[in-house]
PDB file of C-alpha atoms in Angstrom:
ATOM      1  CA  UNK A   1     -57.160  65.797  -2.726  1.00  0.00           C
ATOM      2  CA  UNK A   2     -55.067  68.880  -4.345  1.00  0.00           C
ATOM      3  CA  UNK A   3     -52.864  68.355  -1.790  1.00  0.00           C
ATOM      4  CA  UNK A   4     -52.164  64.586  -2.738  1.00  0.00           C
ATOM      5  CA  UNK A   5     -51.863  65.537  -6.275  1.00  0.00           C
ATOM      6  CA  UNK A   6     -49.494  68.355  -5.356  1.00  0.00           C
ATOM      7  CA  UNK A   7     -47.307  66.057  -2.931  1.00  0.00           C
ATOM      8  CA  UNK A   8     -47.019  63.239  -6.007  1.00  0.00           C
ATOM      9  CA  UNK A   9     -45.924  66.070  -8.381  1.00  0.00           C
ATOM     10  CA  UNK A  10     -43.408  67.326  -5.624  1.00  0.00           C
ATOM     11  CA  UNK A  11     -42.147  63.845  -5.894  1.00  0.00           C
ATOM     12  CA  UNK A  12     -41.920  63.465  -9.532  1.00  0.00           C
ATOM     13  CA  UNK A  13     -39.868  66.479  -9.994  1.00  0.00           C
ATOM     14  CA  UNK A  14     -36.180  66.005 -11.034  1.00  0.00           C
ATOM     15  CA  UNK A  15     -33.724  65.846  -8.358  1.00  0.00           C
ATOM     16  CA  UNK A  16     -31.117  67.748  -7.667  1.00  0.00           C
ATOM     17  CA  UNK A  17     -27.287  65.947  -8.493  1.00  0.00           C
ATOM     18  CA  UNK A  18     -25.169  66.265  -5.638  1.00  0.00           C
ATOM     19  CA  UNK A  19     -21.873  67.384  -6.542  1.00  0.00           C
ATOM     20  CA  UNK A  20     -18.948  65.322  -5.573  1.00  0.00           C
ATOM     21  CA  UNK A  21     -15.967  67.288  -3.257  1.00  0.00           C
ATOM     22  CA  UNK A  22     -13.273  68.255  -5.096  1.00  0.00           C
ATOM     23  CA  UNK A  23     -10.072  65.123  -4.625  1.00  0.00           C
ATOM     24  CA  UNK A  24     -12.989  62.789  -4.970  1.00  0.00           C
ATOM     25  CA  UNK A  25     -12.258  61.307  -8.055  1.00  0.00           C
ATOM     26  CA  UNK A  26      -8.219  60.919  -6.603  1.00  0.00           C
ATOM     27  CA  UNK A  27      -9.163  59.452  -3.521  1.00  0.00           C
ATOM     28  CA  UNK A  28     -11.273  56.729  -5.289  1.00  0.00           C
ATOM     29  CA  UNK A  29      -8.494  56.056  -7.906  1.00  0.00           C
ATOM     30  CA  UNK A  30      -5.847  55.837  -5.247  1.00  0.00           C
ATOM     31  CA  UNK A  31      -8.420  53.501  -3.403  1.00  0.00           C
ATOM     32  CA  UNK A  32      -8.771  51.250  -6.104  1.00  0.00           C
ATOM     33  CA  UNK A  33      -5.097  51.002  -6.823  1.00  0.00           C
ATOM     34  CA  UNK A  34      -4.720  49.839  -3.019  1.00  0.00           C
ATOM     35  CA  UNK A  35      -7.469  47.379  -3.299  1.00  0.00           C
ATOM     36  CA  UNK A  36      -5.655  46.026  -6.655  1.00  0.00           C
ATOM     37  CA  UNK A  37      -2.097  45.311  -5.287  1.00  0.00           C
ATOM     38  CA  UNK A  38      -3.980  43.645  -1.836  1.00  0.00           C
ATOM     39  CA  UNK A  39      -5.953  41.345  -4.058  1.00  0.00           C
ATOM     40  CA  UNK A  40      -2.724  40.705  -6.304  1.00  0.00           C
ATOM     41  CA  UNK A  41      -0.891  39.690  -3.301  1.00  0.00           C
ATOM     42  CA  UNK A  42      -3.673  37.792  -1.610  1.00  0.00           C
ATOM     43  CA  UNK A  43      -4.208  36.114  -4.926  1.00  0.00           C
ATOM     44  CA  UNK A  44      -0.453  35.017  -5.399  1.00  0.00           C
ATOM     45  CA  UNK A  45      -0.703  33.948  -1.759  1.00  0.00           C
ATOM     46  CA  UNK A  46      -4.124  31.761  -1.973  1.00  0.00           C
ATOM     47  CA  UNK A  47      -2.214  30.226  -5.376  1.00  0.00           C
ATOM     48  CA  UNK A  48       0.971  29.396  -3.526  1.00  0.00           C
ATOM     49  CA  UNK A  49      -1.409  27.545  -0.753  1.00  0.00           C
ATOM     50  CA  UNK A  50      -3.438  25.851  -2.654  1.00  0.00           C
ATOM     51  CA  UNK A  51       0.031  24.226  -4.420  1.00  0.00           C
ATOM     52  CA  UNK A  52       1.440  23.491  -1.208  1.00  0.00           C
ATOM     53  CA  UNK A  53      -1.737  21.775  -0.028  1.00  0.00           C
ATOM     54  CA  UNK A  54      -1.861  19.753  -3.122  1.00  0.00           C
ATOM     55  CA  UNK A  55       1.819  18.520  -2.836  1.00  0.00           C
ATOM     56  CA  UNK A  56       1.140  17.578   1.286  1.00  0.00           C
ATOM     57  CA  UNK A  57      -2.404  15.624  -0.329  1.00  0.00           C
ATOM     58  CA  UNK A  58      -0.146  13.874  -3.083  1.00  0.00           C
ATOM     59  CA  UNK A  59       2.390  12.866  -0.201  1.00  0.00           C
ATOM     60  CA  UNK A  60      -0.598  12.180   1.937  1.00  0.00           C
ATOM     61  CA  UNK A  61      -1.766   9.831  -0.908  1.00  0.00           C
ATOM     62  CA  UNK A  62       1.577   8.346  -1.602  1.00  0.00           C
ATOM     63  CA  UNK A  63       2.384   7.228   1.592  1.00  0.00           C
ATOM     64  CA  UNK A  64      -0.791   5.477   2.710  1.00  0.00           C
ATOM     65  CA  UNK A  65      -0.051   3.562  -0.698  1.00  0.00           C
ATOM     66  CA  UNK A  66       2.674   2.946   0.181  1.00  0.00           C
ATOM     67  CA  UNK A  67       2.020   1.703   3.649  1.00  0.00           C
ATOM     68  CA  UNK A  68      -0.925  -0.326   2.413  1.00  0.00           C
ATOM     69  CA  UNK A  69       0.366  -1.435  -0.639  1.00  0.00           C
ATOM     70  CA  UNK A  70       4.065  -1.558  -0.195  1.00  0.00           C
ATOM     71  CA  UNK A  71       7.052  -4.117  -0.715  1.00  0.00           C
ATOM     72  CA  UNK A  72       4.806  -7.400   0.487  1.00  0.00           C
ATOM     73  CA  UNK A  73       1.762  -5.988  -1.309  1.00  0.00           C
ATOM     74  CA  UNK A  74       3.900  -6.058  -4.732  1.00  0.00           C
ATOM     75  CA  UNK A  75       5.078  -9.675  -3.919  1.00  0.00           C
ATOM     76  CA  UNK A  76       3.016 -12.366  -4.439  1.00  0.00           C
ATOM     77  CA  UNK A  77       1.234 -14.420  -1.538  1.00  0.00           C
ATOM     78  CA  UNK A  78       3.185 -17.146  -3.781  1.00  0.00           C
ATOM     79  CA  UNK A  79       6.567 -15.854  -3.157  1.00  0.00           C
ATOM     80  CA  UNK A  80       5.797 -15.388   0.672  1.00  0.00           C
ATOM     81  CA  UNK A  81       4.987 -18.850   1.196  1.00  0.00           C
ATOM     82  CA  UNK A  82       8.179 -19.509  -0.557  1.00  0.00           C
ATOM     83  CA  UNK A  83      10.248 -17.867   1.179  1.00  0.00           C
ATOM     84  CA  UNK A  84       8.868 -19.331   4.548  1.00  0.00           C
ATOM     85  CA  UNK A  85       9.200 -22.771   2.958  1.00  0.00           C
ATOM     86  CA  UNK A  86      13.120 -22.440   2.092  1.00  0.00           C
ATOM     87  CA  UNK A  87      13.964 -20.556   5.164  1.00  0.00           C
ATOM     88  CA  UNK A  88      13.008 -23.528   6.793  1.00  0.00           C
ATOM     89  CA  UNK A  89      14.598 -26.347   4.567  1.00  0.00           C
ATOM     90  CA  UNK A  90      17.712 -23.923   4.500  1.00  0.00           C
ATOM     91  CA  UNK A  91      18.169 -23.968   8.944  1.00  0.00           C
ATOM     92  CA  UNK A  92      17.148 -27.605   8.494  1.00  0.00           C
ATOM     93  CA  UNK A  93      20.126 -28.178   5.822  1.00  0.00           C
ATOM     94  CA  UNK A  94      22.459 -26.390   7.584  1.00  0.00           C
ATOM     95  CA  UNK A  95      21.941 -28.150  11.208  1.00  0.00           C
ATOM     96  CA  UNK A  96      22.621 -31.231   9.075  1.00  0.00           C
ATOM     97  CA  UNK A  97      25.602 -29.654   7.313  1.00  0.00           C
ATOM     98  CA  UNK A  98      27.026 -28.940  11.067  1.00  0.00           C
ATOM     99  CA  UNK A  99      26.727 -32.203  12.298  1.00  0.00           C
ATOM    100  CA  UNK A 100      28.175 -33.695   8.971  1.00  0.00           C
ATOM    101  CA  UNK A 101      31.518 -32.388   9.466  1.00  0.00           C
ATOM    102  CA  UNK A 102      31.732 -32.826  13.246  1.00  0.00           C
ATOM    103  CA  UNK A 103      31.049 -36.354  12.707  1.00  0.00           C
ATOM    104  CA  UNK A 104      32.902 -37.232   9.608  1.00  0.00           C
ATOM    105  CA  UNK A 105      36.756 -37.607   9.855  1.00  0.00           C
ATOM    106  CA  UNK A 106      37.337 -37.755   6.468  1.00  0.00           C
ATOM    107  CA  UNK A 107      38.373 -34.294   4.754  1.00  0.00           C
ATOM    108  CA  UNK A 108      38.151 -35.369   1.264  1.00  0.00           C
ATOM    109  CA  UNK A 109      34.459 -37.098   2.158  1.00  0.00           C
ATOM    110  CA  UNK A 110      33.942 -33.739   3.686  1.00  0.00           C
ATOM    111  CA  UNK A 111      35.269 -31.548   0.856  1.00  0.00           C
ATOM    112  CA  UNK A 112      33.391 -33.609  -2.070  1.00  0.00           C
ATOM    113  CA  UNK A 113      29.815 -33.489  -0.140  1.00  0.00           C
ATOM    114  CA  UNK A 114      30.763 -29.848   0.024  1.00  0.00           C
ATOM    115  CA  UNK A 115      31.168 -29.469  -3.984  1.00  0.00           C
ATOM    116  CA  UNK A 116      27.746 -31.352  -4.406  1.00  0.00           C
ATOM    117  CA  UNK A 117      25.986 -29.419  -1.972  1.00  0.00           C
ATOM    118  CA  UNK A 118      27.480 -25.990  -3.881  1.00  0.00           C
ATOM    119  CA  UNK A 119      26.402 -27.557  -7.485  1.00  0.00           C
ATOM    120  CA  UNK A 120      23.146 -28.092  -6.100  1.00  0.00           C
ATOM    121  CA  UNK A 121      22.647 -24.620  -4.516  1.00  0.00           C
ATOM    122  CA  UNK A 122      24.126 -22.973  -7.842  1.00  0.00           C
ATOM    123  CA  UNK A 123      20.931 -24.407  -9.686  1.00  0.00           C
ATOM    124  CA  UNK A 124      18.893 -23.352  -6.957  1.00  0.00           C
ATOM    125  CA  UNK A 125      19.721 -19.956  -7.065  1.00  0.00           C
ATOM    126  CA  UNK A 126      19.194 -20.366 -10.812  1.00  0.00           C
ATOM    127  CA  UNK A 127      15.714 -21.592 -10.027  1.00  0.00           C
ATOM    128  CA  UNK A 128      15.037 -18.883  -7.836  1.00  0.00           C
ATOM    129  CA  UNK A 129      15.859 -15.919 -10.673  1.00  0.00           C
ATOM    130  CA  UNK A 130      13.692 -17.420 -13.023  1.00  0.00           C
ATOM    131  CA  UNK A 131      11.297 -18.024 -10.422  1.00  0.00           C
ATOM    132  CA  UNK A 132      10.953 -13.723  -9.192  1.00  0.00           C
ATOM    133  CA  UNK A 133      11.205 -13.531 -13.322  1.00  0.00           C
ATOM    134  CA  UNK A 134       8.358 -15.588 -14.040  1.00  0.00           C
ATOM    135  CA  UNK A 135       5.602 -14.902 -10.750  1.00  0.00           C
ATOM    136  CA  UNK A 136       3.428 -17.297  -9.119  1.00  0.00           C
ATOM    137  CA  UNK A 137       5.056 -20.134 -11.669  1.00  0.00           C
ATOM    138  CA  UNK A 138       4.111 -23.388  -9.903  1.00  0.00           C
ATOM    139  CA  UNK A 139       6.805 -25.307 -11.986  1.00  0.00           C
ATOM    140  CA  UNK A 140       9.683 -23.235 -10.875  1.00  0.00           C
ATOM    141  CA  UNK A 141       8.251 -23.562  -7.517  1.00  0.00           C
ATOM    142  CA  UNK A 142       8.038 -26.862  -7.237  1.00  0.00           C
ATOM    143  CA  UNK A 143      12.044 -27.702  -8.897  1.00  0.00           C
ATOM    144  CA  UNK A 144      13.498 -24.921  -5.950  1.00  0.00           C
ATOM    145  CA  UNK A 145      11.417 -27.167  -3.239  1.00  0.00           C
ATOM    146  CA  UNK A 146      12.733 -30.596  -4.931  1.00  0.00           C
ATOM    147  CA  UNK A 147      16.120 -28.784  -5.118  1.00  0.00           C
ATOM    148  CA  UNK A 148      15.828 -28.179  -0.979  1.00  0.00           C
ATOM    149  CA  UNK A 149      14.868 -31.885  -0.231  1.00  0.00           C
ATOM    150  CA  UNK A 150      17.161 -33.425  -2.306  1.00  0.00           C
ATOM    151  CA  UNK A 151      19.867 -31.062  -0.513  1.00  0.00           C
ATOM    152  CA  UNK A 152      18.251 -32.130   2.977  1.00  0.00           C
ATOM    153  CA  UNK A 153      18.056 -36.120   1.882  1.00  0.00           C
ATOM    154  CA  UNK A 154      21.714 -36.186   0.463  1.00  0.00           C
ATOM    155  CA  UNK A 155      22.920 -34.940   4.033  1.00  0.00           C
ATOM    156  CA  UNK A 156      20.340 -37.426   5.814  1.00  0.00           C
ATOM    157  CA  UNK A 157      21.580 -40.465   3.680  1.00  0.00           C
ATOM    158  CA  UNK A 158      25.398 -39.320   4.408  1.00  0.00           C
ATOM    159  CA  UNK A 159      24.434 -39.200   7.746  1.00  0.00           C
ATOM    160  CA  UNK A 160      22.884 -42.576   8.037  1.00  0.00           C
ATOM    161  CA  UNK A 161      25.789 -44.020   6.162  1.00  0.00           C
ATOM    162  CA  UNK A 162      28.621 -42.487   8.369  1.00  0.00           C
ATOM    163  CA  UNK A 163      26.440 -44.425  11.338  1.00  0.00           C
ATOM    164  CA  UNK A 164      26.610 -47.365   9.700  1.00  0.00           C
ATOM    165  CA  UNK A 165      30.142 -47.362   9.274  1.00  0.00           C
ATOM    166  CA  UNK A 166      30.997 -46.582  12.664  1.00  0.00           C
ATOM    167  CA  UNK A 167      28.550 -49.013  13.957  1.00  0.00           C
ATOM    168  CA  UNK A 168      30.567 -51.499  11.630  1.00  0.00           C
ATOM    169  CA  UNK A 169      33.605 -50.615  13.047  1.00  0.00           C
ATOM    170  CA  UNK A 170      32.818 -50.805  16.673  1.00  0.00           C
ATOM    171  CA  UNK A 171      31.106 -54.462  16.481  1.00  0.00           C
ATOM    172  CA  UNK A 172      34.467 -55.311  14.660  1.00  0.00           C
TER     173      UNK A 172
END
């Protein structure tokens, strides 16, 4: 038992400090300074990539925006059904316009369905301004396609007419 006792008390007595080499304190110092300047320049590098992989997310972002939401996103459905509608009443109009003037021999006939045709695409282009003003307006709509059939009819009716007159002329 005096032998436990004396083993504890061995124990409890105070340590001896080791004594640190001489250049100790140096060696650490220069250490840290090392560590310092290596963390400065890993820390200036881990900034510059995470601003670089912030500006490739933004681009990222902007162009699936802008491939899911581009140009015909920002247009109306409205103005894409309207732009199917007159570029098919516009080829229509100008088939009609072609075989006007190969079938009429009459330049000033010609020449003054040409000024009423012009007069009447003036005010459509008109309509059409206020119409990309003023989106998905139904009233505006409607006036550019009445403006496209009455451009279509007037070339119809001229048509019909300049068939009547030659009809007239041949059973004469």
């Amino acid at each position: 038992m005096n032998n436990i006792k004396d083993i504890l008390h061995e124990n409890d007595a105070p340590a001896e400090t080791p004594t640190l080499p001489k250049g100790h304190r140096a060696e650490f110092l220069e250490k840290l300074t090392v560590t310092e300047t290596n963390s400065s320049v890993i820390k200036s590098f881990f900034y510059w990539r995470a601003i670089a992989a912030a500006c490739v997310l933004l681009i990222g972002i902007g162009a699936f925006v802008y491939a899911n939401y581009g140009k015909e996103a920002a247009q109306p459905s409205l103005f894409a059904e309207m732009k199917a509608i007159e570029d098919e009443y516009l080829k229509n109009i100008a088939s009609e316009w072609e075989t006007f003037q190969l079938s009429a021999n009459d330049s000033y006939l010609v020449k003054k369905y040409e000024e009423r045709l012009q007069h009447l695409d003036a005010s459509y282009q008109e309509l059409k301004a206020t119409f990309l003003v003023q989106k998905n307006s139904l009233t505006t709509l409607e006036k550019m396609i009445q403006n496209l059939q009455m451009r279509l009819t007037l070339l119809q009716e001229i048509q019909q007419h300049l068939k009547r007159l030659k009809n007239e002329q041949q059973t004469l």
